[in-house]
CSV table of C-alpha atoms in Angstrom, one decimal:
chain,number,residue,atom,x,y,z
A,123,UNK,CA,-1.5,15.7,26.2
A,124,UNK,CA,-3.1,12.5,26.9
A,125,UNK,CA,-3.4,10.2,23.4
A,126,UNK,CA,-5.0,6.9,23.3
A,127,UNK,CA,-3.0,4.2,21.8
A,128,UNK,CA,-4.5,1.1,20.5
A,129,UNK,CA,-2.0,-1.5,20.9
A,130,UNK,CA,-1.6,-4.7,19.9
A,131,UNK,CA,0.3,-6.3,23.0
A,132,UNK,CA,0.6,-10.2,21.5
A,133,UNK,CA,-1.3,-11.9,18.7
A,134,UNK,CA,-4.5,-11.4,18.7
A,135,UNK,CA,-4.9,-9.4,21.7
A,136,UNK,CA,-5.1,-5.3,21.2
A,137,UNK,CA,-5.3,-2.9,24.4
A,138,UNK,CA,-5.1,0.5,25.1
A,139,UNK,CA,-2.5,2.2,26.6
A,140,UNK,CA,-2.1,5.6,27.8
A,141,UNK,CA,0.3,8.5,26.7
A,142,UNK,CA,1.5,11.4,27.3
A,143,UNK,CA,2.3,13.4,24.1
A,144,UNK,CA,4.0,16.3,23.8
A,145,UNK,CA,2.6,19.2,21.1
A,146,UNK,CA,5.8,21.0,19.4
A,147,UNK,CA,5.8,23.9,16.5
A,148,UNK,CA,5.8,21.6,13.8
A,149,UNK,CA,3.0,19.4,15.0
A,150,UNK,CA,-0.4,19.0,13.6
A,151,UNK,CA,-3.1,16.6,15.4
A,152,UNK,CA,-4.9,14.8,13.8
A,153,UNK,CA,-8.1,12.8,14.6
A,154,UNK,CA,-8.4,9.3,12.4
A,155,UNK,CA,-11.2,9.0,10.0
A,156,UNK,CA,-10.9,5.9,8.1
A,157,UNK,CA,-8.3,2.6,8.6
A,158,UNK,CA,-7.4,0.2,6.2
A,159,UNK,CA,-6.3,-2.7,6.8
A,160,UNK,CA,-3.5,-4.4,5.5
A,161,UNK,CA,-1.6,-7.9,4.9
A,162,UNK,CA,0.7,-7.1,7.4
A,163,UNK,CA,-1.2,-5.9,9.9
A,164,UNK,CA,-3.0,-8.8,9.6
A,165,UNK,CA,0.7,-10.2,10.1
A,166,UNK,CA,1.5,-8.7,13.1
A,167,UNK,CA,-2.4,-10.1,14.0
A,168,UNK,CA,-1.9,-13.2,13.7
A,169,UNK,CA,1.4,-13.8,14.5
A,170,UNK,CA,2.7,-14.9,11.8
A,171,UNK,CA,5.9,-13.0,12.1
A,172,UNK,CA,9.3,-14.6,13.5
A,173,UNK,CA,8.5,-14.8,17.3
A,174,UNK,CA,11.5,-12.6,17.0
A,175,UNK,CA,10.2,-9.9,15.5
A,176,UNK,CA,7.2,-9.9,17.4
A,177,UNK,CA,9.0,-10.1,20.6
A,178,UNK,CA,11.2,-6.5,19.7
A,179,UNK,CA,8.5,-4.6,18.4
A,180,UNK,CA,4.8,-5.6,20.0
A,181,UNK,CA,3.8,-4.0,21.9
A,182,UNK,CA,2.3,-1.5,19.0
A,183,UNK,CA,-0.4,0.1,16.8
A,184,UNK,CA,-1.0,-1.6,14.0
A,185,UNK,CA,-2.3,0.2,11.0
A,186,UNK,CA,-0.3,2.3,8.2
A,187,UNK,CA,-3.0,3.2,5.7
A,188,UNK,CA,-5.3,6.3,7.2
A,189,UNK,CA,-6.3,9.1,6.2
A,190,UNK,CA,-8.3,12.1,8.6
A,191,UNK,CA,-8.7,15.5,9.6
A,192,UNK,CA,-7.0,17.5,10.9
A,193,UNK,CA,-7.5,18.9,14.7
A,194,UNK,CA,-4.5,21.7,15.8
A,195,UNK,CA,-2.4,23.1,14.2
A,196,UNK,CA,0.1,25.8,15.6
A,197,UNK,CA,1.3,27.0,12.9
A,198,UNK,CA,-2.1,27.5,11.2
A,199,UNK,CA,-0.8,26.7,7.7
A,200,UNK,CA,-3.3,23.8,7.5
A,201,UNK,CA,-7.0,24.5,8.6
A,202,UNK,CA,-9.1,23.2,12.1
A,203,UNK,CA,-11.1,20.5,9.6
A,204,UNK,CA,-9.4,19.8,6.8
A,205,UNK,CA,-8.9,16.3,5.2
A,206,UNK,CA,-5.4,15.3,5.1
A,207,UNK,CA,-3.4,11.5,4.0
A,208,UNK,CA,-0.9,10.2,7.1
A,209,UNK,CA,2.3,9.2,5.5
A,210,UNK,CA,3.4,6.7,8.1
A,211,UNK,CA,6.9,7.0,6.1
A,212,UNK,CA,8.9,9.1,9.2
A,213,UNK,CA,12.6,9.7,7.9
A,214,UNK,CA,15.1,11.4,10.1
A,215,UNK,CA,18.1,12.0,7.2
A,216,UNK,CA,17.8,13.7,3.4
A,217,UNK,CA,19.8,12.0,1.2
A,218,UNK,CA,20.0,13.1,-2.6
A,219,UNK,CA,20.3,9.6,-4.3
A,220,UNK,CA,18.3,7.5,-2.5
A,221,UNK,CA,14.4,8.1,-1.8
A,222,UNK,CA,13.2,8.4,1.6
A,223,UNK,CA,11.8,4.9,1.4
A,224,UNK,CA,15.0,3.3,0.8
A,225,UNK,CA,17.0,4.6,3.5
A,226,UNK,CA,17.7,2.3,6.4
A,227,UNK,CA,17.4,5.1,9.0
A,228,UNK,CA,13.6,5.7,7.8
A,229,UNK,CA,11.1,4.9,10.5
A,230,UNK,CA,7.4,3.4,9.1
A,231,UNK,CA,4.2,3.6,11.6
A,232,UNK,CA,3.3,0.3,12.0
A,233,UNK,CA,6.4,-1.5,12.0
A,234,UNK,CA,8.9,-0.1,14.8
A,235,UNK,CA,6.6,2.1,15.8
A,236,UNK,CA,3.3,3.1,16.4
A,237,UNK,CA,0.9,3.4,13.6
A,238,UNK,CA,-2.7,4.6,12.9
A,239,UNK,CA,-4.5,3.0,15.8
A,240,UNK,CA,-5.0,5.9,18.6
A,241,UNK,CA,-7.4,8.3,18.8
A,242,UNK,CA,-5.3,11.1,17.4
A,243,UNK,CA,-2.7,10.9,15.9
A,244,UNK,CA,0.5,13.9,16.3
A,245,UNK,CA,1.9,13.6,12.8
A,246,UNK,CA,4.9,15.9,11.6
A,247,UNK,CA,3.5,18.6,9.2
A,248,UNK,CA,5.6,17.5,6.3
A,249,UNK,CA,4.2,13.8,6.2
A,250,UNK,CA,1.1,14.7,5.9
A,251,UNK,CA,-0.8,15.9,2.5
A,252,UNK,CA,-4.7,17.5,2.2
A,253,UNK,CA,-6.7,15.9,-0.4
A,254,UNK,CA,-10.5,17.3,-2.2
A,255,UNK,CA,-12.6,15.7,-4.3
A,256,UNK,CA,-12.4,12.1,-2.8
A,257,UNK,CA,-14.4,9.8,-0.5
A,258,UNK,CA,-12.5,9.7,2.3
A,259,UNK,CA,-13.6,5.6,1.9
A,260,UNK,CA,-10.8,6.1,-1.6
A,261,UNK,CA,-8.6,8.0,-0.2
A,262,UNK,CA,-8.0,5.6,2.8
A,263,UNK,CA,-7.4,3.4,-0.6
A,264,UNK,CA,-4.0,5.9,-1.1
A,265,UNK,CA,-1.3,4.8,0.5
A,266,UNK,CA,-2.0,1.1,-1.5
A,267,UNK,CA,-1.9,3.8,-4.1
A,268,UNK,CA,1.7,5.8,-3.6
A,269,UNK,CA,3.1,2.1,-3.3
A,270,UNK,CA,2.5,2.2,-6.8
A,271,UNK,CA,3.5,5.4,-7.8
A,272,UNK,CA,6.9,4.5,-6.3
A,273,UNK,CA,6.8,1.3,-8.6
A,274,UNK,CA,5.8,3.3,-11.6
A,275,UNK,CA,8.8,5.7,-11.5
A,276,UNK,CA,10.9,3.2,-10.6
A,277,UNK,CA,10.2,1.3,-13.7
A,278,UNK,CA,9.8,5.0,-16.3
A,279,UNK,CA,13.7,5.3,-14.9
A,280,UNK,CA,15.2,1.8,-16.0
A,281,UNK,CA,12.8,0.5,-18.6
A,282,UNK,CA,14.0,0.3,-22.0
A,283,UNK,CA,11.0,1.9,-24.5
A,284,UNK,CA,8.9,-0.8,-25.5
A,285,UNK,CA,6.0,-1.0,-23.1
A,286,UNK,CA,3.7,-2.5,-25.3
A,287,UNK,CA,2.5,-5.4,-23.1
A,288,UNK,CA,2.6,-4.7,-19.2
A,289,UNK,CA,2.1,-8.0,-17.5
A,290,UNK,CA,0.6,-7.6,-13.6
A,291,UNK,CA,0.4,-11.3,-11.1
A,292,UNK,CA,-1.8,-10.9,-8.6
A,293,UNK,CA,-4.8,-10.9,-8.7
A,294,UNK,CA,-5.0,-9.3,-5.2
A,295,UNK,CA,-5.4,-5.5,-4.0
A,296,UNK,CA,-2.1,-5.0,-5.1
A,297,UNK,CA,-2.5,-5.9,-7.7
A,298,UNK,CA,-5.9,-4.2,-8.9
A,299,UNK,CA,-4.4,-0.9,-7.9
A,300,UNK,CA,-1.5,-1.8,-10.0
A,301,UNK,CA,-3.4,-2.5,-13.3
A,302,UNK,CA,-6.1,0.0,-12.5
A,303,UNK,CA,-3.2,2.8,-12.6
A,304,UNK,CA,-1.0,1.9,-15.2
A,305,UNK,CA,-4.3,1.4,-17.9
A,306,UNK,CA,-4.4,5.0,-17.6
A,307,UNK,CA,-1.2,6.1,-17.2
A,308,UNK,CA,0.3,3.4,-20.3
A,309,UNK,CA,-3.7,3.8,-22.6
A,310,UNK,CA,-1.6,2.8,-25.6
A,311,UNK,CA,-0.4,-0.4,-23.4
A,312,UNK,CA,-1.9,-4.1,-23.9
A,313,UNK,CA,-2.0,-4.7,-19.6
A,314,UNK,CA,-3.0,-8.3,-18.4
A,315,UNK,CA,-3.4,-9.3,-15.2
A,316,UNK,CA,-2.1,-13.9,-14.7
A,317,UNK,CA,-3.7,-14.4,-11.0
A,318,UNK,CA,-4.9,-18.0,-9.1
A,319,UNK,CA,-8.8,-16.7,-8.1
A,320,UNK,CA,-11.0,-16.6,-11.1
A,321,UNK,CA,-13.2,-14.5,-8.7
A,322,UNK,CA,-10.7,-12.1,-8.6
A,323,UNK,CA,-10.0,-12.1,-11.4
A,324,UNK,CA,-13.5,-10.6,-12.8
A,325,UNK,CA,-12.5,-7.6,-11.0
A,326,UNK,CA,-10.4,-6.7,-13.4
A,327,UNK,CA,-13.3,-5.9,-16.0
A,328,UNK,CA,-10.6,-2.6,-17.0
A,329,UNK,CA,-8.2,-4.7,-18.2
A,330,UNK,CA,-7.0,-6.2,-21.5
A,331,UNK,CA,-6.5,-9.3,-20.5
A,332,UNK,CA,-7.1,-12.5,-17.9
A,333,UNK,CA,-5.5,-15.2,-17.1
A,334,UNK,CA,-5.1,-17.7,-15.0
A,335,UNK,CA,-1.6,-18.6,-14.1
A,336,UNK,CA,-2.0,-22.6,-14.7
A,337,UNK,CA,-4.1,-21.6,-17.8
A,338,UNK,CA,-1.7,-19.4,-20.1
A,339,UNK,CA,-1.1,-19.1,-23.9
A,340,UNK,CA,1.7,-21.0,-25.0
A,341,UNK,CA,2.3,-17.8,-27.4
A,342,UNK,CA,2.0,-15.0,-24.8
A,343,UNK,CA,4.9,-12.6,-23.8
A,344,UNK,CA,4.6,-9.7,-22.1
A,345,UNK,CA,7.2,-6.3,-22.6
A,346,UNK,CA,7.9,-5.7,-18.8
A,347,UNK,CA,6.3,-7.6,-15.2
A,348,UNK,CA,5.0,-6.7,-12.0
A,349,UNK,CA,4.9,-8.9,-9.2
A,350,UNK,CA,2.7,-8.1,-6.9
A,351,UNK,CA,1.9,-12.1,-5.5
A,352,UNK,CA,4.1,-11.7,-2.4
A,353,UNK,CA,4.3,-14.7,0.3
A,354,UNK,CA,4.7,-18.8,-0.7
A,355,UNK,CA,3.2,-17.7,-4.5
A,356,UNK,CA,6.0,-15.0,-4.9
A,357,UNK,CA,8.7,-18.1,-6.2
A,358,UNK,CA,6.3,-19.4,-9.4
A,359,UNK,CA,5.4,-16.4,-10.2
A,360,UNK,CA,8.6,-15.0,-10.5
A,361,UNK,CA,10.0,-18.0,-12.1
A,362,UNK,CA,6.4,-17.8,-15.0
A,363,UNK,CA,7.0,-14.2,-15.2
A,364,UNK,CA,10.9,-14.1,-15.9
A,365,UNK,CA,9.5,-17.7,-18.3
A,366,UNK,CA,7.2,-15.0,-20.6
A,367,UNK,CA,8.9,-12.4,-20.6
A,368,UNK,CA,10.7,-10.7,-23.8
A,369,UNK,CA,14.3,-10.2,-23.5
A,370,UNK,CA,15.3,-7.0,-21.8
A,371,UNK,CA,12.6,-6.8,-20.4
A,372,UNK,CA,12.2,-5.6,-16.5
A,373,UNK,CA,10.7,-7.4,-13.3
A,374,UNK,CA,9.1,-5.0,-11.3
A,375,UNK,CA,8.9,-6.4,-7.7
A,376,UNK,CA,6.3,-5.5,-5.3
A,377,UNK,CA,5.6,-8.6,-3.2
A,378,UNK,CA,7.0,-9.0,0.3
A,379,UNK,CA,7.6,-12.2,1.3
A,380,UNK,CA,9.0,-14.0,4.9
A,381,UNK,CA,10.7,-17.0,3.5
A,382,UNK,CA,14.0,-16.7,0.4
A,383,UNK,CA,13.1,-16.9,-3.2
A,384,UNK,CA,13.9,-19.3,-5.9
A,385,UNK,CA,14.0,-17.7,-9.0
A,386,UNK,CA,15.7,-19.0,-12.4
A,387,UNK,CA,19.2,-16.6,-12.6
A,388,UNK,CA,20.1,-18.4,-15.4
A,389,UNK,CA,17.4,-17.2,-17.0
A,390,UNK,CA,17.3,-13.7,-16.0
A,391,UNK,CA,21.0,-13.7,-17.0
A,392,UNK,CA,20.2,-15.0,-21.0
A,393,UNK,CA,17.6,-12.7,-21.1
A,394,UNK,CA,19.7,-10.1,-19.6
A,395,UNK,CA,16.1,-9.0,-17.3
A,396,UNK,CA,16.3,-6.3,-15.3
A,397,UNK,CA,15.1,-7.0,-11.9
A,398,UNK,CA,13.3,-3.7,-9.6
A,399,UNK,CA,13.1,-4.4,-5.9
A,400,UNK,CA,10.4,-1.8,-4.6
A,401,UNK,CA,9.3,-1.4,-1.3
A,402,UNK,CA,6.8,1.8,0.1
A,403,UNK,CA,6.8,5.0,-0.5
A,404,UNK,CA,7.6,8.7,-0.2
A,405,UNK,CA,6.2,12.1,0.2
A,406,UNK,CA,5.8,13.0,-3.4
A,407,UNK,CA,4.1,9.4,-4.4
A,408,UNK,CA,1.6,10.4,-1.9
A,409,UNK,CA,1.6,13.3,-3.8
A,410,UNK,CA,1.5,11.6,-7.2
A,411,UNK,CA,-1.6,9.5,-6.0
A,412,UNK,CA,-3.7,12.4,-5.0
A,413,UNK,CA,-3.2,14.5,-8.2
A,414,UNK,CA,-4.3,10.6,-10.0
A,415,UNK,CA,-7.3,10.4,-8.4
A,416,UNK,CA,-8.3,13.8,-8.9
A,417,UNK,CA,-6.9,14.0,-12.8
A,418,UNK,CA,-9.0,10.3,-13.4
A,419,UNK,CA,-12.2,11.2,-11.3
A,420,UNK,CA,-14.0,8.2,-13.4
A,421,UNK,CA,-11.7,5.5,-12.0
A,422,UNK,CA,-13.4,6.1,-8.4
A,423,UNK,CA,-15.7,3.7,-8.7
A,424,UNK,CA,-13.4,1.1,-9.7
A,425,UNK,CA,-11.4,1.6,-6.6
A,426,UNK,CA,-14.9,1.2,-4.4
A,427,UNK,CA,-14.6,-2.1,-6.0
A,428,UNK,CA,-11.8,-3.2,-4.3
A,429,UNK,CA,-13.9,-2.5,-0.6
A,430,UNK,CA,-15.2,-5.9,0.5
A,431,UNK,CA,-16.2,-4.3,4.1
A,432,UNK,CA,-16.1,-1.0,5.8
A,433,UNK,CA,-16.7,-1.6,9.5
A,434,UNK,CA,-18.0,1.2,12.3
A,435,UNK,CA,-15.3,1.2,15.6
A,436,UNK,CA,-16.3,2.0,18.7
A,437,UNK,CA,-14.0,0.1,20.9
A,438,UNK,CA,-11.7,-2.8,21.2
A,439,UNK,CA,-14.1,-5.4,20.1
A,440,UNK,CA,-14.8,-3.7,17.3
A,441,UNK,CA,-11.1,-3.7,15.9
A,442,UNK,CA,-11.1,-7.4,16.2
A,443,UNK,CA,-13.7,-7.7,14.0
A,444,UNK,CA,-12.6,-6.5,11.5
A,445,UNK,CA,-9.3,-8.5,12.3
A,446,UNK,CA,-11.1,-11.3,12.4
A,447,UNK,CA,-13.4,-10.8,9.0
A,448,UNK,CA,-10.4,-9.1,6.6
A,449,UNK,CA,-9.2,-13.0,6.6
A,450,UNK,CA,-11.7,-14.5,4.5
A,451,UNK,CA,-12.3,-10.9,2.3
A,452,UNK,CA,-11.3,-10.9,-0.9
A,453,UNK,CA,-9.6,-7.6,-1.6
A,454,UNK,CA,-9.7,-4.5,1.4
A,455,UNK,CA,-11.6,-4.4,5.2
A,456,UNK,CA,-11.4,-0.6,6.3
A,457,UNK,CA,-12.7,0.7,9.2
A,458,UNK,CA,-14.7,3.9,10.2
A,459,UNK,CA,-12.8,5.2,12.8
A,460,UNK,CA,-15.0,6.3,15.6
A,461,UNK,CA,-13.4,5.9,19.2
């Protein structure tokens, strides 16, 4: 079949490419319904990646956060009309020790091959999971939630048992989702959020405390920390965590930085701190995120608060408006896909 891929050809220039795609017995045809713009998509769109990276990866369809409905399944395992979340990580091998999202051979949509900005998407059947009792505009946040689920799994595996106070650095979407999920999974823990934007910190009403990073009490400590900053702010955030964290605590690193980050390794050694690297997510993490939404329906209204703007997309002009609007939005920009 001929499919329309809406690809970024160069920074801020999206075009339509008609692609002939082969349907196989393992392919499920999915029509996107909602897409969510991520900071990684925005870096490509704005041309803020290394020119060599852009030259290698473009043209490419953006977006790795999306939900849709099944249009066709040759095996009949998924009924037509079934709502599904689409998993961007695409492994090509199995490893008994290394998770699929850390295998160097795995592909990731909107980072080397086409993302979900398409008329329909040909999905391998093990890359979609049905969801129920969740609004589509909330379900589109499942990829973001799955990243937190991956980090929490890692955290549970390697951190010590004392989890009285958990600190989250970062007041953006990743920090918000991570703090909210931690609040439910560790109900007896004190959740403390550190950020640089007072207006954004006001959204964290479920947290036990919030602080601007330049106004933290001198006697405040945390048992473990989650870094959700990334970018140029990651260095100061990580070093503040190292200063504040109790000995032998763990720091879950979740923010992506384009440049090298300098940290106080001397104090990492003196305190016996464990640094946990986290990136992307697996099928199991998406499944855990869906179960979270099903088990904690009261969180849906909190997730909805970080949808800063919803735009209906009919054409390339609407796509451009969405990416431009996202730059000034505090949290998530989502697209209702009607192309």
